[in-house]
Amino acid sequence: MGLVACPKDWETLARDTVNKCNDLVQQVVTVPHSEQTISLLDDVSDTLCQVLDTAEFCRNVHTDPAWRQAATAACLSLGSYVQGLNTHRGMYAALSSALRAPGARAGPPETRAVGLSLARDFERYGVHLDAGGQARMARLTAEAQSLGYELGQNLVDPGALQGFDLPSSLADVPGTLPSGTGVLARRGSRVTVAADDASLNLILGHSPSAEARKQAWLAQMRQPRASLALVCRLAEARRSTARLMGHDSFAAYQLTDFSLAQAPSAASSFLEALGRRLAPAAAREAAQLVVMRDATEPRRHLAGGGPAPGAPLDPWDVAYFKNLARDRQREDAASAWALSCSPRQALRGLDRLMTRLMGVRVRDAALSPGEGWAPGLAKLRVSEADGALLGTVYLDFQPRPGKFPGAAHFVLRCGRGHGTDAVQTPVLALVASLPADQAMHPSQLELLLHEWGHALHTLLSRTRHQHLSGTRGPLDMMEVPSHVFELYARDVQGLALLLDRPAAELEAAVRAQRAQRRTFSALTTLHQVHLGLLDQAMHSSRPPDEARLAGATAEVLGRHSPLADLGPHLPVYPQLRFGHLVGYGATYYSYLAAQSLSARLWRRHMEGEPAGRAAGEALRRNLFEPGGALPAGEALRRLLGRGAGEAGEAAPATIPDPGDLMLELGIEE
């Protein structure tokens, strides 16, 4: 793994890291309180992150259980040490004194930004509280972490997912349970169907039985039942944490002074505005599905319990009839495959794109003996046109059993030291499951470009300190570069450069791909709006308790929705499977906000000339190089010119215009 040669080295490395940090901590509390204090604290952070982040990466991706076990032990050991540092009164006092020192505001803006960010981090753990407050903060933090872990475990624990019953006379009808659906038991005339996500999505998307779809949807909305109390307890623990820190809600605690939105009201306003703009198109899309339902199942209402012709669409019918409609677009889907390429071809295309856009080269590099964690890895050397190293990227794309799910960008070492004689270049890894030498689906190319946008943020960051390097900033801003790069997979000229083919050859396929992507985009995006609003409601000043959760959820799901109103007699709880509540509490709106901002950036700088050097330099100078050191609102003001906040330590809220996303989705023109 580079830092270690064998699993047992993790223990030694963790111990050495603690010793080194202890020396740095001693310097922090003894040197005169000044800019040097902030630099020393950044040294502590960098020393820990290089080891802790790499250990976290190893325990997620290494194929050898011994390596994963040793890395996990290092994570736990260093995590415990970090918890102690987070409430170290001596370091916090030294930092506070340095920020108040004469001339502190006249120093380098980045250094002050790092100091303010570090102070905020300390205070988030209650270092400024009295002993009783600190003890309560520790209990609440531990409780929230434990509840989050339980919620995750419940989604994979067969005991927590009870399944749901269907009559065997229905379950045994060919097609009712699509191939791959899990069956837990058969008892007499009843069949118990598994309630894992894979099984439920198969039924919802492909079962011709309306009753099976309904029961699958209800299981999806009501199981794991044990998670209902956990979700409410998590929301209450977070609210208590926020109150302890002087905020009226966890959403305010998360967003104030560390987001483009700046306040929960701005995030909710954006979501509500987007929902209103989506509503007419969502109603039209739902009406199309109703026509298809009535034509496909003309006598369903006569069987009892089914909707009458023309009645609003039930939520459990949405995925099935969407898929039926898409099946009729198979010709378009086949045309879109003309845009496919292998991962290796895509990387060569990235070199062409980056050379034109920013003068950056992306080249293969050889792996050294013992450098790696799994078969099929690759390594890239990213440099300036003159060969100056920008950073190193490892690629782990080969599918394998037990591999980290999904796609992710792991930072193993941040860049820092720019403007000094000791520049540290970043090291990172991109992990995904992609075909080795075969063509990727166009959606996989889009995924690869998304992760490349994150990687560029790390590679091109030019900060003096690592604490605000690369993607270390507000989530609603940090997702913007990745969404900008996704758009290259949808642009004729961008694809021509990536695939090394004439643009004229790709125009028909790009039109087909665009039509396919925009099919039912309003309903799909409205669902994301609802999840964002539920996230805000769960983290408001008065999060719903278990008794009020069903009503509060129904109220949110009914906003701007063309689907059938289920009423209070059919309570549902999508929060039970909404994993972002745990990892991204109160910030789920960020993804839609970033999509809106990236669409505006594309139209302002890239449209018509997506590889133009002027556009590339504008993005590099104002978005990538500052990392999190430049206030996000100021970065957008520089790129977009208006309505994007002002420079300063507490810029006003930046609320994206939903119209930018509506144009990208093809809903408005």
CSV table of N, CA and C in Angstrom, one decimal, residues 198-344:
chain,number,residue,atom,x,y,z
A,198,ALA,N,-32.5,-5.2,-3.8
A,198,ALA,CA,-32.4,-5.8,-5.1
A,198,ALA,C,-33.7,-6.5,-5.5
A,199,SER,N,-34.3,-7.3,-4.6
A,199,SER,CA,-35.5,-8.0,-4.8
A,199,SER,C,-36.7,-7.0,-5.0
A,200,LEU,N,-36.8,-6.0,-4.2
A,200,LEU,CA,-37.9,-5.1,-4.3
A,200,LEU,C,-37.8,-4.3,-5.6
A,201,ASN,N,-36.6,-3.9,-6.0
A,201,ASN,CA,-36.5,-3.1,-7.2
A,201,ASN,C,-36.8,-4.0,-8.5
A,202,LEU,N,-36.5,-5.3,-8.4
A,202,LEU,CA,-36.9,-6.1,-9.5
A,202,LEU,C,-38.4,-6.2,-9.7
A,203,ILE,N,-39.1,-6.4,-8.5
A,203,ILE,CA,-40.5,-6.5,-8.6
A,203,ILE,C,-41.2,-5.2,-9.0
A,204,LEU,N,-40.7,-4.1,-8.4
A,204,LEU,CA,-41.3,-2.8,-8.8
A,204,LEU,C,-41.1,-2.4,-10.2
A,205,GLY,N,-39.9,-2.8,-10.8
A,205,GLY,CA,-39.6,-2.4,-12.1
A,205,GLY,C,-40.1,-3.4,-13.2
A,206,HIS,N,-40.4,-4.6,-12.8
A,206,HIS,CA,-40.6,-5.6,-13.9
A,206,HIS,C,-41.7,-6.6,-13.7
A,207,SER,N,-42.4,-6.6,-12.5
A,207,SER,CA,-43.5,-7.5,-12.3
A,207,SER,C,-44.7,-7.0,-12.9
A,208,PRO,N,-45.4,-7.8,-13.7
A,208,PRO,CA,-46.7,-7.4,-14.3
A,208,PRO,C,-47.9,-7.4,-13.2
A,209,SER,N,-47.6,-7.9,-12.0
A,209,SER,CA,-48.7,-8.0,-11.0
A,209,SER,C,-48.7,-6.7,-10.2
A,210,ALA,N,-49.9,-6.0,-10.3
A,210,ALA,CA,-50.0,-4.7,-9.6
A,210,ALA,C,-50.0,-5.0,-8.1
A,211,GLU,N,-50.6,-6.1,-7.6
A,211,GLU,CA,-50.6,-6.4,-6.2
A,211,GLU,C,-49.2,-6.7,-5.7
A,212,ALA,N,-48.4,-7.5,-6.5
A,212,ALA,CA,-47.0,-7.7,-6.0
A,212,ALA,C,-46.3,-6.4,-6.0
A,213,ARG,N,-46.5,-5.5,-6.9
A,213,ARG,CA,-45.8,-4.2,-6.9
A,213,ARG,C,-46.2,-3.4,-5.6
A,214,LYS,N,-47.5,-3.4,-5.3
A,214,LYS,CA,-47.9,-2.7,-4.2
A,214,LYS,C,-47.3,-3.2,-2.9
A,215,GLN,N,-47.3,-4.5,-2.7
A,215,GLN,CA,-46.7,-5.1,-1.5
A,215,GLN,C,-45.2,-4.8,-1.4
A,216,ALA,N,-44.6,-4.9,-2.6
A,216,ALA,CA,-43.1,-4.6,-2.6
A,216,ALA,C,-42.8,-3.2,-2.2
A,217,TRP,N,-43.7,-2.3,-2.7
A,217,TRP,CA,-43.5,-0.8,-2.4
A,217,TRP,C,-43.7,-0.6,-0.9
A,218,LEU,N,-44.8,-1.2,-0.4
A,218,LEU,CA,-45.1,-1.0,1.0
A,218,LEU,C,-43.9,-1.5,1.9
A,219,ALA,N,-43.4,-2.7,1.5
A,219,ALA,CA,-42.2,-3.2,2.2
A,219,ALA,C,-41.0,-2.2,2.1
A,220,GLN,N,-40.8,-1.7,1.0
A,220,GLN,CA,-39.7,-0.7,0.8
A,220,GLN,C,-39.9,0.5,1.7
A,221,MET,N,-41.2,0.9,1.9
A,221,MET,CA,-41.5,2.1,2.6
A,221,MET,C,-41.6,1.9,4.1
A,222,ARG,N,-41.7,0.6,4.5
A,222,ARG,CA,-42.0,0.3,5.9
A,222,ARG,C,-41.0,-0.6,6.6
A,223,GLN,N,-40.1,-1.1,5.9
A,223,GLN,CA,-39.0,-2.0,6.5
A,223,GLN,C,-37.7,-1.4,6.2
A,224,PRO,N,-36.7,-1.6,7.1
A,224,PRO,CA,-36.8,-2.4,8.4
A,224,PRO,C,-37.6,-1.6,9.4
A,225,ARG,N,-38.6,-2.3,10.0
A,225,ARG,CA,-39.5,-1.7,11.0
A,225,ARG,C,-38.7,-1.2,12.2
A,226,ALA,N,-37.6,-2.0,12.5
A,226,ALA,CA,-36.8,-1.6,13.7
A,226,ALA,C,-36.1,-0.2,13.5
A,227,SER,N,-36.0,0.2,12.2
A,227,SER,CA,-35.3,1.5,12.0
A,227,SER,C,-36.2,2.7,12.2
A,228,LEU,N,-37.5,2.5,12.4
A,228,LEU,CA,-38.4,3.6,12.6
A,228,LEU,C,-38.0,4.4,13.8
A,229,ALA,N,-37.8,3.7,14.9
A,229,ALA,CA,-37.5,4.4,16.2
A,229,ALA,C,-36.0,5.0,16.1
A,230,LEU,N,-35.2,4.2,15.4
A,230,LEU,CA,-33.8,4.7,15.2
A,230,LEU,C,-33.7,6.0,14.5
A,231,VAL,N,-34.4,6.1,13.4
A,231,VAL,CA,-34.4,7.4,12.6
A,231,VAL,C,-34.8,8.6,13.5
A,232,CYS,N,-35.9,8.4,14.3
A,232,CYS,CA,-36.4,9.5,15.1
A,232,CYS,C,-35.4,9.8,16.2
A,233,ARG,N,-34.8,8.7,16.8
A,233,ARG,CA,-33.7,9.0,17.8
A,233,ARG,C,-32.5,9.7,17.3
A,234,LEU,N,-32.1,9.3,16.0
A,234,LEU,CA,-31.0,10.0,15.4
A,234,LEU,C,-31.3,11.5,15.2
A,235,ALA,N,-32.5,11.8,14.7
A,235,ALA,CA,-32.9,13.2,14.5
A,235,ALA,C,-32.9,13.9,15.8
A,236,GLU,N,-33.4,13.3,16.9
A,236,GLU,CA,-33.4,14.0,18.2
A,236,GLU,C,-32.0,14.2,18.7
A,237,ALA,N,-31.1,13.2,18.6
A,237,ALA,CA,-29.7,13.3,19.1
A,237,ALA,C,-29.0,14.5,18.3
A,238,ARG,N,-29.3,14.6,17.0
A,238,ARG,CA,-28.7,15.7,16.3
A,238,ARG,C,-29.2,17.0,16.7
A,239,ARG,N,-30.5,17.1,16.9
A,239,ARG,CA,-31.2,18.3,17.4
A,239,ARG,C,-30.6,18.8,18.7
A,240,SER,N,-30.4,17.8,19.6
A,240,SER,CA,-29.8,18.1,20.9
A,240,SER,C,-28.4,18.6,20.7
A,241,THR,N,-27.6,18.0,19.8
A,241,THR,CA,-26.3,18.5,19.6
A,241,THR,C,-26.3,19.9,19.1
A,242,ALA,N,-27.2,20.2,18.2
A,242,ALA,CA,-27.2,21.6,17.6
A,242,ALA,C,-27.6,22.6,18.7
A,243,ARG,N,-28.6,22.2,19.6
A,243,ARG,CA,-29.0,23.1,20.6
A,243,ARG,C,-27.8,23.4,21.6
A,244,LEU,N,-27.0,22.3,21.9
A,244,LEU,CA,-25.9,22.5,22.7
A,244,LEU,C,-24.9,23.5,22.1
A,245,MET,N,-24.8,23.5,20.8
A,245,MET,CA,-23.9,24.4,20.1
A,245,MET,C,-24.5,25.7,19.7
A,246,GLY,N,-25.7,26.0,20.2
A,246,GLY,CA,-26.3,27.3,20.0
A,246,GLY,C,-27.1,27.5,18.8
A,247,HIS,N,-27.4,26.4,18.1
A,247,HIS,CA,-28.3,26.5,16.9
A,247,HIS,C,-29.7,25.9,17.3
A,248,ASP,N,-30.7,26.4,16.5
A,248,ASP,CA,-32.0,25.9,16.8
A,248,ASP,C,-32.3,24.6,16.1
A,249,SER,N,-31.5,24.2,15.2
A,249,SER,CA,-31.7,22.9,14.5
A,249,SER,C,-30.4,22.3,14.0
A,250,PHE,N,-30.4,21.0,13.7
A,250,PHE,CA,-29.2,20.4,13.1
A,250,PHE,C,-28.9,20.9,11.7
A,251,ALA,N,-30.0,21.3,11.0
A,251,ALA,CA,-29.7,21.8,9.6
A,251,ALA,C,-29.0,23.2,9.7
A,252,ALA,N,-29.4,24.0,10.7
A,252,ALA,CA,-28.6,25.3,10.9
A,252,ALA,C,-27.2,25.0,11.3
A,253,TYR,N,-27.0,24.0,12.2
A,253,TYR,CA,-25.7,23.6,12.6
A,253,TYR,C,-24.8,23.2,11.5
A,254,GLN,N,-25.4,22.5,10.5
A,254,GLN,CA,-24.6,22.0,9.4
A,254,GLN,C,-24.3,23.1,8.3
A,255,LEU,N,-25.3,24.0,8.1
A,255,LEU,CA,-25.2,24.9,7.0
A,255,LEU,C,-24.6,26.3,7.3
A,256,THR,N,-24.9,26.8,8.5
A,256,THR,CA,-24.4,28.1,8.8
A,256,THR,C,-22.9,28.3,8.7
A,257,ASP,N,-22.5,29.2,7.9
A,257,ASP,CA,-21.1,29.6,7.7
A,257,ASP,C,-20.3,28.5,7.0
A,258,PHE,N,-20.9,27.4,6.5
A,258,PHE,CA,-20.2,26.4,5.8
A,258,PHE,C,-21.0,25.8,4.7
A,259,SER,N,-21.6,26.6,3.9
A,259,SER,CA,-22.3,26.1,2.8
A,259,SER,C,-22.7,27.3,1.9
A,260,LEU,N,-23.0,27.1,0.6
A,260,LEU,CA,-23.5,28.1,-0.2
A,260,LEU,C,-24.9,28.6,0.3
A,261,ALA,N,-25.7,27.7,0.8
A,261,ALA,CA,-27.0,28.1,1.2
A,261,ALA,C,-27.0,29.0,2.5
A,262,GLN,N,-26.0,28.7,3.4
A,262,GLN,CA,-25.8,29.5,4.6
A,262,GLN,C,-26.9,29.2,5.7
A,263,ALA,N,-28.1,28.8,5.3
A,263,ALA,CA,-29.2,28.6,6.2
A,263,ALA,C,-30.2,27.6,5.7
A,264,PRO,N,-30.8,26.8,6.6
A,264,PRO,CA,-31.8,25.8,6.1
A,264,PRO,C,-32.9,26.5,5.2
A,265,SER,N,-33.3,27.7,5.6
A,265,SER,CA,-34.4,28.3,4.8
A,265,SER,C,-34.0,28.5,3.3
A,266,ALA,N,-32.7,28.8,3.1
A,266,ALA,CA,-32.3,28.9,1.7
A,266,ALA,C,-32.3,27.6,1.0
A,267,ALA,N,-31.9,26.5,1.6
A,267,ALA,CA,-31.9,25.2,1.0
A,267,ALA,C,-33.3,24.8,0.7
A,268,SER,N,-34.2,25.0,1.7
A,268,SER,CA,-35.6,24.6,1.5
A,268,SER,C,-36.3,25.5,0.4
A,269,SER,N,-35.9,26.7,0.3
A,269,SER,CA,-36.5,27.6,-0.7
A,269,SER,C,-36.0,27.1,-2.1
A,270,PHE,N,-34.8,26.7,-2.2
A,270,PHE,CA,-34.3,26.2,-3.5
A,270,PHE,C,-35.1,24.9,-3.9
A,271,LEU,N,-35.3,24.0,-2.9
A,271,LEU,CA,-36.0,22.8,-3.2
A,271,LEU,C,-37.5,23.0,-3.6
A,272,GLU,N,-38.1,23.9,-2.8
A,272,GLU,CA,-39.5,24.3,-3.1
A,272,GLU,C,-39.7,24.9,-4.5
A,273,ALA,N,-38.7,25.8,-4.8
A,273,ALA,CA,-38.8,26.5,-6.1
A,273,ALA,C,-38.6,25.5,-7.2
A,274,LEU,N,-37.7,24.6,-7.1
A,274,LEU,CA,-37.5,23.5,-8.1
A,274,LEU,C,-38.7,22.6,-8.2
A,275,GLY,N,-39.3,22.3,-7.0
A,275,GLY,CA,-40.5,21.4,-7.1
A,275,GLY,C,-41.6,22.1,-7.8
A,276,ARG,N,-41.8,23.4,-7.6
A,276,ARG,CA,-42.9,24.1,-8.3
A,276,ARG,C,-42.6,24.1,-9.8
A,277,ARG,N,-41.4,24.3,-10.2
A,277,ARG,CA,-41.1,24.4,-11.6
A,277,ARG,C,-41.2,23.0,-12.3
A,278,LEU,N,-41.0,21.9,-11.5
A,278,LEU,CA,-41.1,20.6,-12.0
A,278,LEU,C,-42.5,20.1,-12.1
A,279,ALA,N,-43.4,20.6,-11.3
A,279,ALA,CA,-44.8,20.1,-11.1
A,279,ALA,C,-45.5,19.9,-12.4
A,280,PRO,N,-45.6,21.0,-13.3
A,280,PRO,CA,-46.4,20.8,-14.5
A,280,PRO,C,-45.8,19.7,-15.4
A,281,ALA,N,-44.5,19.6,-15.6
A,281,ALA,CA,-43.9,18.5,-16.4
A,281,ALA,C,-44.1,17.2,-15.8
A,282,ALA,N,-44.0,17.1,-14.4
A,282,ALA,CA,-44.2,15.8,-13.7
A,282,ALA,C,-45.7,15.3,-13.9
A,283,ALA,N,-46.6,16.3,-13.9
A,283,ALA,CA,-48.0,15.9,-14.2
A,283,ALA,C,-48.2,15.4,-15.6
A,284,ARG,N,-47.5,16.0,-16.6
A,284,ARG,CA,-47.7,15.5,-17.9
A,284,ARG,C,-47.1,14.1,-18.0
A,285,GLU,N,-45.9,13.9,-17.4
A,285,GLU,CA,-45.3,12.6,-17.5
A,285,GLU,C,-46.2,11.5,-16.8
A,286,ALA,N,-46.7,11.9,-15.6
A,286,ALA,CA,-47.6,10.9,-14.9
A,286,ALA,C,-48.8,10.6,-15.8
A,287,ALA,N,-49.4,11.6,-16.5
A,287,ALA,CA,-50.5,11.4,-17.4
A,287,ALA,C,-50.2,10.4,-18.5
A,288,GLN,N,-49.0,10.5,-19.0
A,288,GLN,CA,-48.6,9.5,-20.0
A,288,GLN,C,-48.6,8.1,-19.4
A,289,LEU,N,-48.1,7.9,-18.2
A,289,LEU,CA,-48.0,6.6,-17.6
A,289,LEU,C,-49.4,6.1,-17.3
A,290,VAL,N,-50.3,7.0,-16.9
A,290,VAL,CA,-51.7,6.6,-16.7
A,290,VAL,C,-52.3,6.0,-17.9
A,291,VAL,N,-52.1,6.7,-19.1
A,291,VAL,CA,-52.6,6.2,-20.3
A,291,VAL,C,-52.1,4.8,-20.6
A,292,MET,N,-50.8,4.6,-20.4
A,292,MET,CA,-50.2,3.3,-20.6
A,292,MET,C,-50.7,2.3,-19.6
A,293,ARG,N,-50.9,2.7,-18.3
A,293,ARG,CA,-51.5,1.7,-17.4
A,293,ARG,C,-52.9,1.3,-17.8
A,294,ASP,N,-53.7,2.3,-18.2
A,294,ASP,CA,-55.1,2.0,-18.6
A,294,ASP,C,-55.2,1.1,-19.8
A,295,ALA,N,-54.2,1.3,-20.7
A,295,ALA,CA,-54.2,0.5,-21.9
A,295,ALA,C,-53.6,-0.9,-21.7
A,296,THR,N,-52.7,-1.0,-20.7
A,296,THR,CA,-52.1,-2.3,-20.4
A,296,THR,C,-53.0,-3.2,-19.5
A,297,GLU,N,-53.6,-2.5,-18.5
A,297,GLU,CA,-54.5,-3.2,-17.6
A,297,GLU,C,-55.9,-2.6,-17.6
A,298,PRO,N,-56.6,-2.8,-18.7
A,298,PRO,CA,-57.9,-2.1,-18.8
A,298,PRO,C,-58.9,-2.6,-17.8
A,299,ARG,N,-58.8,-3.8,-17.3
A,299,ARG,CA,-59.9,-4.3,-16.4
A,299,ARG,C,-59.4,-4.4,-15.0
A,300,ARG,N,-58.3,-3.8,-14.7
A,300,ARG,CA,-57.7,-3.9,-13.3
A,300,ARG,C,-58.7,-3.4,-12.3
A,301,HIS,N,-59.4,-2.3,-12.5
A,301,HIS,CA,-60.3,-1.8,-11.5
A,301,HIS,C,-61.4,-2.7,-11.2
A,302,LEU,N,-61.8,-3.6,-12.1
A,302,LEU,CA,-62.9,-4.5,-11.9
A,302,LEU,C,-62.6,-5.6,-11.0
A,303,ALA,N,-61.3,-5.8,-10.8
A,303,ALA,CA,-60.8,-6.9,-9.9
A,303,ALA,C,-61.0,-6.5,-8.4
A,304,GLY,N,-61.2,-5.2,-8.2
A,304,GLY,CA,-61.4,-4.7,-6.8
A,304,GLY,C,-60.1,-4.1,-6.3
A,305,GLY,N,-60.2,-2.9,-5.9
A,305,GLY,CA,-59.1,-2.2,-5.3
A,305,GLY,C,-58.2,-1.5,-6.3
A,306,GLY,N,-58.4,-1.7,-7.5
A,306,GLY,CA,-57.5,-1.1,-8.5
A,306,GLY,C,-58.1,0.3,-8.9
A,307,PRO,N,-57.2,1.1,-9.5
A,307,PRO,CA,-57.7,2.5,-9.8
A,307,PRO,C,-58.6,2.5,-11.0
A,308,ALA,N,-59.6,3.4,-11.0
A,308,ALA,CA,-60.5,3.5,-12.2
A,308,ALA,C,-59.7,4.1,-13.3
A,309,PRO,N,-60.1,3.9,-14.6
A,309,PRO,CA,-59.5,4.5,-15.7
A,309,PRO,C,-59.4,6.0,-15.5
A,310,GLY,N,-58.2,6.6,-15.8
A,310,GLY,CA,-57.9,8.0,-15.7
A,310,GLY,C,-57.6,8.4,-14.3
A,311,ALA,N,-57.7,7.5,-13.3
A,311,ALA,CA,-57.3,7.9,-11.9
A,311,ALA,C,-55.8,8.2,-11.8
A,312,PRO,N,-55.4,9.0,-10.8
A,312,PRO,CA,-54.0,9.2,-10.6
A,312,PRO,C,-53.2,7.9,-10.5
A,313,LEU,N,-51.9,8.0,-10.8
A,313,LEU,CA,-51.0,6.9,-10.8
A,313,LEU,C,-50.6,6.6,-9.4
A,314,ASP,N,-50.7,5.3,-9.0
A,314,ASP,CA,-50.2,4.9,-7.7
A,314,ASP,C,-48.7,4.9,-7.7
A,315,PRO,N,-48.0,5.2,-6.5
A,315,PRO,CA,-46.6,5.3,-6.5
A,315,PRO,C,-45.9,3.9,-6.8
A,316,TRP,N,-46.6,2.8,-6.5
A,316,TRP,CA,-45.9,1.5,-6.8
A,316,TRP,C,-46.0,1.1,-8.3
A,317,ASP,N,-46.7,1.9,-9.1
A,317,ASP,CA,-46.8,1.7,-10.5
A,317,ASP,C,-45.8,2.5,-11.3
A,318,VAL,N,-45.1,3.4,-10.7
A,318,VAL,CA,-44.3,4.4,-11.5
A,318,VAL,C,-43.1,3.7,-12.2
A,319,ALA,N,-42.3,2.9,-11.4
A,319,ALA,CA,-41.1,2.3,-12.0
A,319,ALA,C,-41.5,1.3,-13.1
A,320,TYR,N,-42.6,0.5,-12.9
A,320,TYR,CA,-43.0,-0.5,-13.9
A,320,TYR,C,-43.4,0.1,-15.2
A,321,PHE,N,-44.2,1.2,-15.2
A,321,PHE,CA,-44.7,1.8,-16.4
A,321,PHE,C,-43.6,2.7,-17.1
A,322,LYS,N,-42.7,3.2,-16.3
A,322,LYS,CA,-41.5,3.9,-16.8
A,322,LYS,C,-40.7,2.9,-17.7
A,323,ASN,N,-40.5,1.7,-17.1
A,323,ASN,CA,-39.7,0.7,-17.9
A,323,ASN,C,-40.4,0.3,-19.1
A,324,LEU,N,-41.7,0.1,-19.1
A,324,LEU,CA,-42.5,-0.3,-20.3
A,324,LEU,C,-42.3,0.8,-21.4
A,325,ALA,N,-42.3,2.1,-20.9
A,325,ALA,CA,-42.2,3.2,-21.9
A,325,ALA,C,-40.8,3.1,-22.5
A,326,ARG,N,-39.8,2.9,-21.6
A,326,ARG,CA,-38.4,2.9,-22.1
A,326,ARG,C,-38.1,1.7,-23.0
A,327,ASP,N,-38.8,0.6,-22.8
A,327,ASP,CA,-38.7,-0.6,-23.7
A,327,ASP,C,-39.0,-0.2,-25.1
A,328,ARG,N,-39.9,0.7,-25.2
A,328,ARG,CA,-40.3,1.2,-26.6
A,328,ARG,C,-39.3,2.1,-27.2
A,329,GLN,N,-38.3,2.5,-26.4
A,329,GLN,CA,-37.2,3.3,-26.9
A,329,GLN,C,-36.0,2.5,-27.2
A,330,ARG,N,-36.1,1.2,-27.4
A,330,ARG,CA,-34.9,0.4,-27.5
A,330,ARG,C,-34.0,0.9,-28.7
A,331,GLU,N,-34.6,1.4,-29.7
A,331,GLU,CA,-33.9,1.8,-30.8
A,331,GLU,C,-33.0,3.0,-30.4
A,332,ASP,N,-33.6,3.9,-29.6
A,332,ASP,CA,-32.8,5.0,-29.1
A,332,ASP,C,-31.7,4.5,-28.2
A,333,ALA,N,-32.0,3.5,-27.3
A,333,ALA,CA,-31.0,3.0,-26.4
A,333,ALA,C,-29.8,2.3,-27.2
A,334,ALA,N,-30.2,1.6,-28.3
A,334,ALA,CA,-29.1,1.0,-29.1
A,334,ALA,C,-28.3,2.1,-29.7
A,335,SER,N,-28.9,3.2,-30.2
A,335,SER,CA,-28.1,4.2,-30.8
A,335,SER,C,-27.1,4.8,-29.8
A,336,ALA,N,-27.6,5.0,-28.5
A,336,ALA,CA,-26.7,5.6,-27.5
A,336,ALA,C,-25.4,4.8,-27.3
A,337,TRP,N,-25.5,3.4,-27.6
A,337,TRP,CA,-24.3,2.6,-27.4
A,337,TRP,C,-23.2,3.0,-28.4
A,338,ALA,N,-23.5,3.8,-29.4
A,338,ALA,CA,-22.5,4.3,-30.4
A,338,ALA,C,-21.6,5.2,-29.7
A,339,LEU,N,-21.9,5.7,-28.5
A,339,LEU,CA,-21.1,6.6,-27.7
A,339,LEU,C,-20.2,5.9,-26.7
A,340,SER,N,-20.2,4.6,-26.7
A,340,SER,CA,-19.5,3.8,-25.7
A,340,SER,C,-18.0,3.7,-26.0
A,341,CYS,N,-17.3,3.4,-25.0
A,341,CYS,CA,-15.8,3.2,-25.2
A,341,CYS,C,-15.3,2.4,-23.9
A,342,SER,N,-14.2,1.8,-24.0
A,342,SER,CA,-13.6,1.1,-22.9
A,342,SER,C,-13.0,2.1,-21.9
A,343,PRO,N,-12.8,1.7,-20.6
A,343,PRO,CA,-12.1,2.7,-19.7
A,343,PRO,C,-10.8,3.1,-20.2
A,344,ARG,N,-10.0,2.2,-20.8
A,344,ARG,CA,-8.7,2.6,-21.3
A,344,ARG,C,-8.8,3.7,-22.4
